[in-house]
């Protein structure tokens, strides 16, 4: 219960989520298929907050403390299920993202920077 | 173009994504509303991989190299849009997740561990 | 208030939904972009009901009256947003579906029925 | 192969979809859990068409014949999975929607029409 004070890295949070699920015997529910469903449901809960907003209103969504908290909470839910999915599949999310960014930098060259 | 060798942290990848979008003038498209839509679309592309699999098949999804690569790629896409959303909204995803885990540890106590 | 007794067709329900939105001045919110977001959110609320169930449990979901009502309610929400989307875009959903079935019958021939 | 000419009702299309799946032995895949996942994936493919558009651009999406065809095709996919879900769960989608509209008319009264 003294976790609040220390800065946490992604890997440590992933381990805490794994211990959290194990302590509650939730692993049988955490098949990859179920975790991707849960991930998509949480992503849709984020969409729900924004669905009727104009683009301009959506840019001001953090101005209201209640909505700001709700958005941060759904962001946390998406990240939690993504890390739990990576845990059960043995994927390193940072390595996967770095590789993706490399590929995208090849795929979408910056205009005028080809020979830089 | 020498990014591959160094280990990357979440914050650094978030900055690279921001520079990537800025260099291509994509920021006008990156409203919070659009980014949450894109995030949910990528989450659904993960679901698509698993939608007809049994729970047992879903647990073996990384055995096939082609599917394993596809899953890691979609995980990267979800994480990329989540970090870009956090960037435009000023949310720290690790702080948000740590706070959520704290709340969940209160909300779902481990049986028999109440007084530990 | 006497709508309950008569059997309703899809087109009539679509018109009632359009009148419902118009009477409440909701049309400015009903852009195609917003309606597809709302449709995907409702589809995810269906997924949420099933996300932790085994395939076998999912097949028995209508046995519990409360869950059965919840499922039917979410099915109605998905259909409602789909019809409202068709209304604003001028798409006839039955014609679109019939055309799709035709194409799928060509695309996935039944084994042994090629010359029938 | 002479289906094109006759006008089709929702119930008839639902039966054709059921025969289509049965002829290909797809029923084992069509658990309610899998069908709701597939439904949400198709809904997201609709979102993908609109995700970077402004509200104004989204309102003109049917002006381009290629995009119009793609939108109608995804609408058909959503409706197809919704009808197949209703088939396996024994839900009448029109009755469910009519009941929902009734409830919403109570829940969101039109201003000034209370005593009409």
GROMACS .gro file of C-alpha atoms in nm:
model
  464
    1UNK     CA    1   0.000   0.000   0.000
    2UNK     CA    2   0.301   0.231  -0.038
    3UNK     CA    3   0.307   0.220  -0.414
    4UNK     CA    4   0.185   0.576  -0.470
    5UNK     CA    5   0.508   0.761  -0.401
    6UNK     CA    6   0.746   0.586  -0.640
    7UNK     CA    7   0.757   0.658  -1.014
    8UNK     CA    8   0.647   0.349  -1.202
    9UNK     CA    9   0.772   0.213  -1.530
   10UNK     CA   10   0.566   0.028  -1.785
   11UNK     CA   11   0.724  -0.311  -1.705
   12UNK     CA   12   0.661  -0.272  -1.333
   13UNK     CA   13   0.296  -0.181  -1.391
   14UNK     CA   14   0.264  -0.484  -1.618
   15UNK     CA   15   0.395  -0.706  -1.335
   16UNK     CA   16   0.159  -0.549  -1.085
   17UNK     CA   17  -0.133  -0.618  -1.317
   18UNK     CA   18  -0.020  -0.981  -1.353
   19UNK     CA   19   0.007  -1.023  -0.975
   20UNK     CA   20  -0.330  -0.852  -0.932
   21UNK     CA   21  -0.501  -1.099  -1.166
   22UNK     CA   22  -0.318  -1.401  -1.021
   23UNK     CA   23  -0.413  -1.310  -0.662
   24UNK     CA   24  -0.781  -1.310  -0.766
   25UNK     CA   25  -0.757  -1.625  -0.979
   26UNK     CA   26  -0.867  -1.431  -1.287
   27UNK     CA   27  -0.617  -1.593  -1.526
   28UNK     CA   28  -0.867  -1.848  -1.668
   29UNK     CA   29  -1.071  -1.551  -1.795
   30UNK     CA   30  -0.765  -1.379  -1.940
   31UNK     CA   31  -0.742  -1.568  -2.268
   32UNK     CA   32  -0.601  -1.353  -2.551
   33UNK     CA   33  -0.943  -1.361  -2.715
   34UNK     CA   34  -1.116  -1.227  -2.402
   35UNK     CA   35  -0.849  -0.964  -2.338
   36UNK     CA   36  -0.873  -0.818  -2.690
   37UNK     CA   37  -1.253  -0.802  -2.650
   38UNK     CA   38  -1.212  -0.620  -2.317
   39UNK     CA   39  -0.955  -0.388  -2.475
   40UNK     CA   40  -1.194  -0.296  -2.755
   41UNK     CA   41  -1.478  -0.239  -2.506
   42UNK     CA   42  -1.261   0.004  -2.307
   43UNK     CA   43  -1.155   0.184  -2.626
   44UNK     CA   44  -1.526   0.226  -2.707
   45UNK     CA   45  -1.589   0.372  -2.363
   46UNK     CA   46  -1.339   0.641  -2.461
   47UNK     CA   47  -1.526   0.693  -2.790
   48UNK     CA   48  -1.852   0.726  -2.597
   49UNK     CA   49  -1.718   1.033  -2.414
   50UNK     CA   50  -1.645   1.205  -2.747
   51UNK     CA   51  -1.921   1.073  -2.975
   52UNK     CA   52  -2.149   1.380  -2.984
   53UNK     CA   53  -1.877   1.647  -2.945
   54UNK     CA   54  -1.763   1.876  -3.224
   55UNK     CA   55  -1.388   1.864  -3.303
   56UNK     CA   56  -1.348   2.191  -3.111
   57UNK     CA   57  -1.537   2.064  -2.806
   58UNK     CA   58  -1.330   1.746  -2.811
   59UNK     CA   59  -1.012   1.958  -2.789
   60UNK     CA   60  -1.140   2.117  -2.466
   61UNK     CA   61  -1.245   1.794  -2.296
   62UNK     CA   62  -0.988   1.822  -2.015
   63UNK     CA   63  -1.122   2.163  -1.904
   64UNK     CA   64  -1.396   1.995  -1.701
   65UNK     CA   65  -1.240   1.811  -1.404
   66UNK     CA   66  -1.506   1.538  -1.400
   67UNK     CA   67  -1.467   1.461  -1.769
   68UNK     CA   68  -1.087   1.485  -1.742
   69UNK     CA   69  -1.090   1.221  -1.470
   70UNK     CA   70  -1.321   0.998  -1.674
   71UNK     CA   71  -1.093   1.024  -1.981
   72UNK     CA   72  -0.778   0.945  -1.778
   73UNK     CA   73  -0.959   0.652  -1.620
   74UNK     CA   74  -1.054   0.503  -1.959
   75UNK     CA   75  -0.700   0.561  -2.090
   76UNK     CA   76  -0.577   0.359  -1.790
   77UNK     CA   77  -0.826   0.080  -1.867
   78UNK     CA   78  -0.711   0.056  -2.229
   79UNK     CA   79  -0.345   0.049  -2.123
   80UNK     CA   80  -0.417  -0.210  -1.851
   81UNK     CA   81  -0.578  -0.455  -2.095
   82UNK     CA   82  -0.309  -0.391  -2.355
   83UNK     CA   83  -0.036  -0.476  -2.100
   84UNK     CA   84  -0.223  -0.785  -1.982
   85UNK     CA   85  -0.257  -0.899  -2.343
   86UNK     CA   86   0.117  -0.847  -2.396
   87UNK     CA   87   0.183  -1.045  -2.077
   88UNK     CA   88  -0.012  -1.354  -2.187
   89UNK     CA   89   0.122  -1.338  -2.544
   90UNK     CA   90   0.486  -1.262  -2.460
   91UNK     CA   91   0.490  -0.939  -2.662
   92UNK     CA   92   0.714  -0.648  -2.559
   93UNK     CA   93   0.493  -0.345  -2.634
   94UNK     CA   94   0.780  -0.094  -2.653
   95UNK     CA   95   0.981  -0.308  -2.895
   96UNK     CA   96   0.668  -0.360  -3.107
   97UNK     CA   97   0.600   0.014  -3.113
   98UNK     CA   98   0.962   0.107  -3.194
   99UNK     CA   99   0.959  -0.139  -3.487
  100UNK     CA  100   0.629   0.004  -3.609
  101UNK     CA  101   0.759   0.362  -3.596
  102UNK     CA  102   1.069   0.255  -3.797
  103UNK     CA  103   0.843   0.101  -4.062
  104UNK     CA  104   0.619   0.407  -4.073
  105UNK     CA  105   0.917   0.639  -4.113
  106UNK     CA  106   1.009   0.439  -4.426
  107UNK     CA  107   0.650   0.419  -4.546
  108UNK     CA  108   0.563   0.787  -4.508
  109UNK     CA  109   0.881   0.985  -4.593
  110UNK     CA  110   0.878   1.352  -4.500
  111UNK     CA  111   0.850   1.566  -4.819
  112UNK     CA  112   1.187   1.724  -4.905
  113UNK     CA  113   1.379   1.521  -4.651
  114UNK     CA  114   1.457   1.218  -4.867
  115UNK     CA  115   1.833   1.287  -4.889
  116UNK     CA  116   1.881   1.445  -4.548
  117UNK     CA  117   1.807   0.647  -3.871
  118UNK     CA  118   2.010   0.482  -3.593
  119UNK     CA  119   1.717   0.441  -3.357
  120UNK     CA  120   1.705   0.062  -3.370
  121UNK     CA  121   1.994  -0.013  -3.139
  122UNK     CA  122   1.896   0.186  -2.830
  123UNK     CA  123   1.634   0.069  -2.580
  124UNK     CA  124   1.338   0.305  -2.588
  125UNK     CA  125   1.118   0.422  -2.303
  126UNK     CA  126   0.750   0.505  -2.329
  127UNK     CA  127   0.808   0.882  -2.301
  128UNK     CA  128   1.069   0.878  -2.576
  129UNK     CA  129   0.842   0.683  -2.809
  130UNK     CA  130   0.563   0.932  -2.734
  131UNK     CA  131   0.795   1.218  -2.837
  132UNK     CA  132   0.896   1.037  -3.156
  133UNK     CA  133   0.529   0.989  -3.247
  134UNK     CA  134   0.467   1.360  -3.187
  135UNK     CA  135   0.762   1.460  -3.405
  136UNK     CA  136   0.651   1.209  -3.670
  137UNK     CA  137   0.302   1.364  -3.691
  138UNK     CA  138   0.437   1.721  -3.681
  139UNK     CA  139   0.685   1.658  -3.965
  140UNK     CA  140   0.395   1.541  -4.183
  141UNK     CA  141   0.155   1.817  -4.075
  142UNK     CA  142  -0.091   1.561  -3.942
  143UNK     CA  143  -0.178   1.753  -3.624
  144UNK     CA  144  -0.501   1.903  -3.764
  145UNK     CA  145  -0.632   1.548  -3.802
  146UNK     CA  146  -0.524   1.451  -3.451
  147UNK     CA  147  -0.816   1.591  -3.257
  148UNK     CA  148  -0.893   1.389  -2.943
  149UNK     CA  149  -1.219   1.279  -3.107
  150UNK     CA  150  -1.038   1.145  -3.415
  151UNK     CA  151  -0.764   0.978  -3.212
  152UNK     CA  152  -1.009   0.785  -2.993
  153UNK     CA  153  -1.189   0.670  -3.309
  154UNK     CA  154  -0.859   0.553  -3.459
  155UNK     CA  155  -0.768   0.382  -3.131
  156UNK     CA  156  -1.096   0.190  -3.129
  157UNK     CA  157  -1.050   0.090  -3.494
  158UNK     CA  158  -0.705  -0.052  -3.418
  159UNK     CA  159  -0.841  -0.237  -3.113
  160UNK     CA  160  -1.103  -0.392  -3.344
  161UNK     CA  161  -0.833  -0.502  -3.586
  162UNK     CA  162  -0.690  -0.701  -3.294
  163UNK     CA  163  -1.037  -0.847  -3.228
  164UNK     CA  164  -1.065  -0.943  -3.595
  165UNK     CA  165  -0.761  -1.173  -3.563
  166UNK     CA  166  -0.929  -1.362  -3.277
  167UNK     CA  167  -1.298  -1.345  -3.367
  168UNK     CA  168  -1.351  -1.700  -3.496
  169UNK     CA  169  -1.092  -1.873  -3.273
  170UNK     CA  170  -1.177  -2.097  -2.980
  171UNK     CA  171  -1.027  -1.992  -2.644
  172UNK     CA  172  -0.766  -2.267  -2.689
  173UNK     CA  173  -0.674  -2.156  -3.041
  174UNK     CA  174  -0.648  -1.796  -2.919
  175UNK     CA  175  -0.390  -1.905  -2.659
  176UNK     CA  176  -0.168  -2.049  -2.937
  177UNK     CA  177  -0.189  -1.748  -3.166
  178UNK     CA  178   0.183  -1.665  -3.137
  179UNK     CA  179   0.288  -2.011  -3.266
  180UNK     CA  180   0.242  -1.899  -3.626
  181UNK     CA  181   0.510  -1.638  -3.714
  182UNK     CA  182   0.285  -1.454  -3.960
  183UNK     CA  183   0.001  -1.421  -3.710
  184UNK     CA  184   0.245  -1.334  -3.431
  185UNK     CA  185   0.379  -1.046  -3.638
  186UNK     CA  186   0.028  -0.927  -3.719
  187UNK     CA  187  -0.072  -0.930  -3.351
  188UNK     CA  188   0.241  -0.739  -3.243
  189UNK     CA  189   0.179  -0.488  -3.521
  190UNK     CA  190  -0.177  -0.421  -3.405
  191UNK     CA  191  -0.061  -0.395  -3.043
  192UNK     CA  192   0.184  -0.128  -3.162
  193UNK     CA  193  -0.095   0.058  -3.344
  194UNK     CA  194  -0.316   0.062  -3.033
  195UNK     CA  195  -0.027   0.186  -2.818
  196UNK     CA  196   0.070   0.448  -3.078
  197UNK     CA  197  -0.279   0.603  -3.085
  198UNK     CA  198  -0.308   0.582  -2.706
  199UNK     CA  199   0.020   0.774  -2.665
  200UNK     CA  200  -0.081   1.032  -2.926
  201UNK     CA  201  -0.412   1.081  -2.744
  202UNK     CA  202  -0.225   1.128  -2.415
  203UNK     CA  203   0.004   1.378  -2.590
  204UNK     CA  204  -0.278   1.602  -2.714
  205UNK     CA  205  -0.474   1.577  -2.386
  206UNK     CA  206  -0.178   1.617  -2.148
  207UNK     CA  207  -0.243   1.283  -1.974
  208UNK     CA  208   0.048   1.083  -1.825
  209UNK     CA  209  -0.054   0.724  -1.908
  210UNK     CA  210   0.167   0.561  -1.641
  211UNK     CA  211   0.034   0.788  -1.365
  212UNK     CA  212  -0.323   0.723  -1.482
  213UNK     CA  213  -0.263   0.347  -1.479
  214UNK     CA  214  -0.093   0.348  -1.138
  215UNK     CA  215  -0.388   0.540  -0.992
  216UNK     CA  216  -0.632   0.295  -1.151
  217UNK     CA  217  -0.447  -0.006  -1.009
  218UNK     CA  218  -0.457   0.153  -0.662
  219UNK     CA  219  -0.833   0.201  -0.691
  220UNK     CA  220  -0.885  -0.154  -0.818
  221UNK     CA  221  -0.683  -0.296  -0.530
  222UNK     CA  222  -0.928  -0.125  -0.293
  223UNK     CA  223  -1.231  -0.223  -0.500
  224UNK     CA  224  -1.146  -0.591  -0.541
  225UNK     CA  225  -0.979  -0.703  -0.217
  226UNK     CA  226  -0.806  -1.042  -0.225
  227UNK     CA  227  -1.009  -1.296  -0.022
  228UNK     CA  228  -0.843  -1.362   0.315
  229UNK     CA  229  -0.595  -1.077   0.279
  230UNK     CA  230  -0.806  -0.798   0.422
  231UNK     CA  231  -0.594  -0.758   0.739
  232UNK     CA  232  -0.257  -0.845   0.593
  233UNK     CA  233  -4.917   0.603  -2.776
  234UNK     CA  234  -5.101   0.324  -2.957
  235UNK     CA  235  -4.799   0.199  -3.148
  236UNK     CA  236  -4.754  -0.119  -2.947
  237UNK     CA  237  -5.029  -0.325  -3.102
  238UNK     CA  238  -4.942  -0.300  -3.470
  239UNK     CA  239  -4.663  -0.502  -3.634
  240UNK     CA  240  -4.391  -0.268  -3.748
  241UNK     CA  241  -4.173  -0.288  -4.056
  242UNK     CA  242  -3.816  -0.172  -4.082
  243UNK     CA  243  -3.905   0.132  -4.293
  244UNK     CA  244  -4.171   0.244  -4.050
  245UNK     CA  245  -3.934   0.214  -3.754
  246UNK     CA  246  -3.677   0.413  -3.950
  247UNK     CA  247  -3.933   0.692  -4.000
  248UNK     CA  248  -4.027   0.688  -3.633
  249UNK     CA  249  -3.661   0.725  -3.538
  250UNK     CA  250  -3.624   1.018  -3.778
  251UNK     CA  251  -3.933   1.190  -3.632
  252UNK     CA  252  -3.807   1.118  -3.280
  253UNK     CA  253  -3.473   1.290  -3.349
  254UNK     CA  254  -3.636   1.581  -3.536
  255UNK     CA  255  -3.885   1.649  -3.254
  256UNK     CA  256  -3.591   1.683  -3.011
  257UNK     CA  257  -3.373   1.887  -3.250
  258UNK     CA  258  -3.104   1.620  -3.240
  259UNK     CA  259  -3.026   1.630  -3.614
  260UNK     CA  260  -2.719   1.857  -3.576
  261UNK     CA  261  -2.559   1.582  -3.368
  262UNK     CA  262  -2.654   1.312  -3.618
  263UNK     CA  263  -2.367   1.359  -3.863
  264UNK     CA  264  -2.267   1.033  -4.034
  265UNK     CA  265  -1.938   1.047  -3.843
  266UNK     CA  266  -2.112   1.073  -3.506
  267UNK     CA  267  -2.369   0.805  -3.591
  268UNK     CA  268  -2.105   0.548  -3.688
  269UNK     CA  269  -1.921   0.624  -3.361
  270UNK     CA  270  -2.245   0.572  -3.165
  271UNK     CA  271  -2.315   0.251  -3.361
  272UNK     CA  272  -1.972   0.112  -3.273
  273UNK     CA  273  -2.018   0.208  -2.906
  274UNK     CA  274  -2.349   0.017  -2.893
  275UNK     CA  275  -2.190  -0.284  -3.065
  276UNK     CA  276  -1.922  -0.279  -2.794
  277UNK     CA  277  -2.188  -0.273  -2.524
  278UNK     CA  278  -2.307  -0.603  -2.672
  279UNK     CA  279  -1.949  -0.735  -2.664
  280UNK     CA  280  -1.921  -0.628  -2.299
  281UNK     CA  281  -2.204  -0.868  -2.205
  282UNK     CA  282  -2.015  -1.160  -2.359
  283UNK     CA  283  -1.649  -1.071  -2.299
  284UNK     CA  284  -1.572  -1.308  -2.008
  285UNK     CA  285  -1.812  -1.589  -2.108
  286UNK     CA  286  -1.702  -1.923  -2.250
  287UNK     CA  287  -1.851  -2.013  -2.589
  288UNK     CA  288  -2.092  -2.248  -2.408
  289UNK     CA  289  -2.201  -1.983  -2.157
  290UNK     CA  290  -2.252  -1.737  -2.443
  291UNK     CA  291  -2.494  -1.984  -2.607
  292UNK     CA  292  -2.711  -1.985  -2.290
  293UNK     CA  293  -2.720  -1.609  -2.243
  294UNK     CA  294  -3.095  -1.583  -2.303
  295UNK     CA  295  -3.174  -1.825  -2.016
  296UNK     CA  296  -3.146  -1.544  -1.763
  297UNK     CA  297  -3.435  -1.296  -1.811
  298UNK     CA  298  -3.232  -0.995  -1.698
  299UNK     CA  299  -2.946  -1.068  -1.935
  300UNK     CA  300  -3.189  -1.156  -2.215
  301UNK     CA  301  -3.352  -0.815  -2.178
  302UNK     CA  302  -3.015  -0.643  -2.175
  303UNK     CA  303  -2.905  -0.822  -2.494
  304UNK     CA  304  -3.230  -0.738  -2.675
  305UNK     CA  305  -3.196  -0.377  -2.563
  306UNK     CA  306  -2.843  -0.349  -2.705
  307UNK     CA  307  -2.953  -0.519  -3.029
  308UNK     CA  308  -3.221  -0.249  -3.055
  309UNK     CA  309  -2.963   0.025  -2.998
  310UNK     CA  310  -2.737  -0.110  -3.273
  311UNK     CA  311  -3.031  -0.135  -3.515
  312UNK     CA  312  -3.152   0.213  -3.422
  313UNK     CA  313  -2.819   0.379  -3.501
  314UNK     CA  314  -2.780   0.171  -3.817
  315UNK     CA  315  -3.122   0.290  -3.942
  316UNK     CA  316  -3.046   0.650  -3.850
  317UNK     CA  317  -2.718   0.628  -4.039
  318UNK     CA  318  -2.901   0.487  -4.342
  319UNK     CA  319  -3.153   0.771  -4.313
  320UNK     CA  320  -2.893   1.049  -4.325
  321UNK     CA  321  -2.688   0.879  -4.599
  322UNK     CA  322  -2.981   0.769  -4.818
  323UNK     CA  323  -2.886   0.400  -4.801
  324UNK     CA  324  -3.155   0.129  -4.823
  325UNK     CA  325  -3.027  -0.130  -4.572
  326UNK     CA  326  -3.227  -0.421  -4.717
  327UNK     CA  327  -3.108  -0.354  -5.072
  328UNK     CA  328  -2.748  -0.323  -4.945
  329UNK     CA  329  -2.777  -0.652  -4.757
  330UNK     CA  330  -2.939  -0.837  -5.049
  331UNK     CA  331  -2.656  -0.721  -5.278
  332UNK     CA  332  -2.398  -0.832  -5.024
  333UNK     CA  333  -2.554  -1.178  -4.990
  334UNK     CA  334  -2.550  -1.214  -5.370
  335UNK     CA  335  -2.180  -1.129  -5.377
  336UNK     CA  336  -2.102  -1.365  -5.090
  337UNK     CA  337  -2.287  -1.649  -5.263
  338UNK     CA  338  -2.051  -1.601  -5.560
  339UNK     CA  339  -1.746  -1.558  -5.340
  340UNK     CA  340  -1.800  -1.861  -5.116
  341UNK     CA  341  -1.950  -2.134  -5.337
  342UNK     CA  342  -2.097  -2.434  -5.156
  343UNK     CA  343  -1.868  -2.737  -5.206
  344UNK     CA  344  -2.020  -2.978  -5.461
  345UNK     CA  345  -2.291  -2.735  -5.567
  346UNK     CA  346  -2.100  -2.554  -5.837
  347UNK     CA  347  -2.307  -2.686  -6.127
  348UNK     CA  348  -2.641  -2.711  -5.948
  349UNK     CA  349  -2.982  -1.691  -5.877
  350UNK     CA  350  -3.298  -1.491  -5.953
  351UNK     CA  351  -3.311  -1.321  -5.615
  352UNK     CA  352  -3.226  -0.974  -5.741
  353UNK     CA  353  -3.563  -0.882  -5.882
  354UNK     CA  354  -3.787  -0.943  -5.583
  355UNK     CA  355  -3.814  -0.700  -5.292
  356UNK     CA  356  -3.679  -0.863  -4.980
  357UNK     CA  357  -3.800  -0.827  -4.624
  358UNK     CA  358  -3.583  -0.841  -4.315
  359UNK     CA  359  -3.712  -1.183  -4.210
  360UNK     CA  360  -3.644  -1.332  -4.552
  361UNK     CA  361  -3.290  -1.196  -4.556
  362UNK     CA  362  -3.238  -1.340  -4.208
  363UNK     CA  363  -3.347  -1.683  -4.337
  364UNK     CA  364  -3.116  -1.656  -4.638
  365UNK     CA  365  -2.824  -1.574  -4.409
  366UNK     CA  366  -2.907  -1.877  -4.193
  367UNK     CA  367  -2.923  -2.106  -4.497
  368UNK     CA  368  -2.599  -1.954  -4.628
  369UNK     CA  369  -2.413  -2.034  -4.304
  370UNK     CA  370  -2.569  -2.380  -4.274
  371UNK     CA  371  -2.474  -2.476  -4.633
  372UNK     CA  372  -2.110  -2.394  -4.551
  373UNK     CA  373  -2.112  -2.559  -4.205
  374UNK     CA  374  -2.027  -2.229  -4.041
  375UNK     CA  375  -2.267  -2.268  -3.748
  376UNK     CA  376  -2.001  -2.394  -3.503
  377UNK     CA  377  -1.826  -2.058  -3.547
  378UNK     CA  378  -2.149  -1.863  -3.501
  379UNK     CA  379  -2.162  -1.861  -3.122
  380UNK     CA  380  -2.327  -1.547  -2.984
  381UNK     CA  381  -1.988  -1.441  -2.844
  382UNK     CA  382  -1.820  -1.469  -3.185
  383UNK     CA  383  -2.106  -1.298  -3.368
  384UNK     CA  384  -2.102  -0.993  -3.137
  385UNK     CA  385  -1.724  -0.969  -3.189
  386UNK     CA  386  -1.771  -0.983  -3.567
  387UNK     CA  387  -2.051  -0.725  -3.544
  388UNK     CA  388  -1.826  -0.485  -3.352
  389UNK     CA  389  -1.544  -0.538  -3.602
  390UNK     CA  390  -1.775  -0.448  -3.892
  391UNK     CA  391  -1.901  -0.142  -3.704
  392UNK     CA  392  -1.537  -0.033  -3.664
  393UNK     CA  393  -1.479  -0.077  -4.037
  394UNK     CA  394  -1.753   0.184  -4.082
  395UNK     CA  395  -1.578   0.410  -3.828
  396UNK     CA  396  -1.251   0.367  -4.018
  397UNK     CA  397  -1.407   0.528  -4.329
  398UNK     CA  398  -1.500   0.837  -4.126
  399UNK     CA  399  -1.220   0.862  -3.869
  400UNK     CA  400  -1.017   1.149  -4.023
  401UNK     CA  401  -1.309   1.336  -4.185
  402UNK     CA  402  -1.448   1.664  -4.059
  403UNK     CA  403  -1.821   1.662  -3.976
  404UNK     CA  404  -1.882   1.844  -4.306
  405UNK     CA  405  -1.678   1.595  -4.510
  406UNK     CA  406  -1.860   1.308  -4.339
  407UNK     CA  407  -2.192   1.453  -4.458
  408UNK     CA  408  -2.072   1.437  -4.822
  409UNK     CA  409  -1.937   1.083  -4.805
  410UNK     CA  410  -2.189   0.945  -5.055
  411UNK     CA  411  -2.079   1.193  -5.327
  412UNK     CA  412  -1.789   0.968  -5.424
  413UNK     CA  413  -1.922   0.647  -5.583
  414UNK     CA  414  -1.636   0.431  -5.455
  415UNK     CA  415  -1.676   0.550  -5.097
  416UNK     CA  416  -2.056   0.526  -5.123
  417UNK     CA  417  -2.025   0.161  -5.226
  418UNK     CA  418  -1.783   0.091  -4.942
  419UNK     CA  419  -2.017   0.251  -4.685
  420UNK     CA  420  -2.319   0.055  -4.812
  421UNK     CA  421  -2.113  -0.264  -4.805
  422UNK     CA  422  -2.013  -0.212  -4.441
  423UNK     CA  423  -2.374  -0.125  -4.349
  424UNK     CA  424  -2.472  -0.459  -4.502
  425UNK     CA  425  -2.204  -0.641  -4.300
  426UNK     CA  426  -2.325  -0.487  -3.973
  427UNK     CA  427  -2.686  -0.577  -4.054
  428UNK     CA  428  -2.586  -0.930  -4.159
  429UNK     CA  429  -2.412  -1.006  -3.829
  430UNK     CA  430  -2.691  -0.841  -3.631
  431UNK     CA  431  -2.951  -1.065  -3.803
  432UNK     CA  432  -2.736  -1.375  -3.752
  433UNK     CA  433  -2.700  -1.288  -3.384
  434UNK     CA  434  -3.079  -1.247  -3.357
  435UNK     CA  435  -3.121  -1.583  -3.531
  436UNK     CA  436  -2.904  -1.777  -3.284
  437UNK     CA  437  -3.046  -1.595  -2.979
  438UNK     CA  438  -3.413  -1.603  -3.086
  439UNK     CA  439  -3.449  -1.223  -3.072
  440UNK     CA  440  -3.694  -1.043  -3.304
  441UNK     CA  441  -3.500  -0.726  -3.395
  442UNK     CA  442  -3.807  -0.525  -3.501
  443UNK     CA  443  -3.995  -0.603  -3.177
  444UNK     CA  444  -3.683  -0.517  -2.975
  445UNK     CA  445  -3.647  -0.186  -3.159
  446UNK     CA  446  -4.016  -0.095  -3.129
  447UNK     CA  447  -3.999  -0.159  -2.752
  448UNK     CA  448  -3.686   0.054  -2.725
  449UNK     CA  449  -3.846   0.343  -2.915
  450UNK     CA  450  -4.147   0.326  -2.682
  451UNK     CA  451  -3.918   0.348  -2.379
  452UNK     CA  452  -3.719   0.634  -2.528
  453UNK     CA  453  -4.037   0.828  -2.604
  454UNK     CA  454  -4.118   0.808  -2.232
  455UNK     CA  455  -3.762   0.883  -2.127
  456UNK     CA  456  -3.705   1.186  -2.349
  457UNK     CA  457  -4.038   1.373  -2.366
  458UNK     CA  458  -4.064   1.642  -2.633
  459UNK     CA  459  -4.064   1.989  -2.468
  460UNK     CA  460  -4.415   2.140  -2.465
  461UNK     CA  461  -4.581   1.820  -2.581
  462UNK     CA  462  -4.638   1.660  -2.243
  463UNK     CA  463  -5.019   1.700  -2.251
  464UNK     CA  464  -5.067   1.656  -2.624
   0.00000   0.00000   0.00000
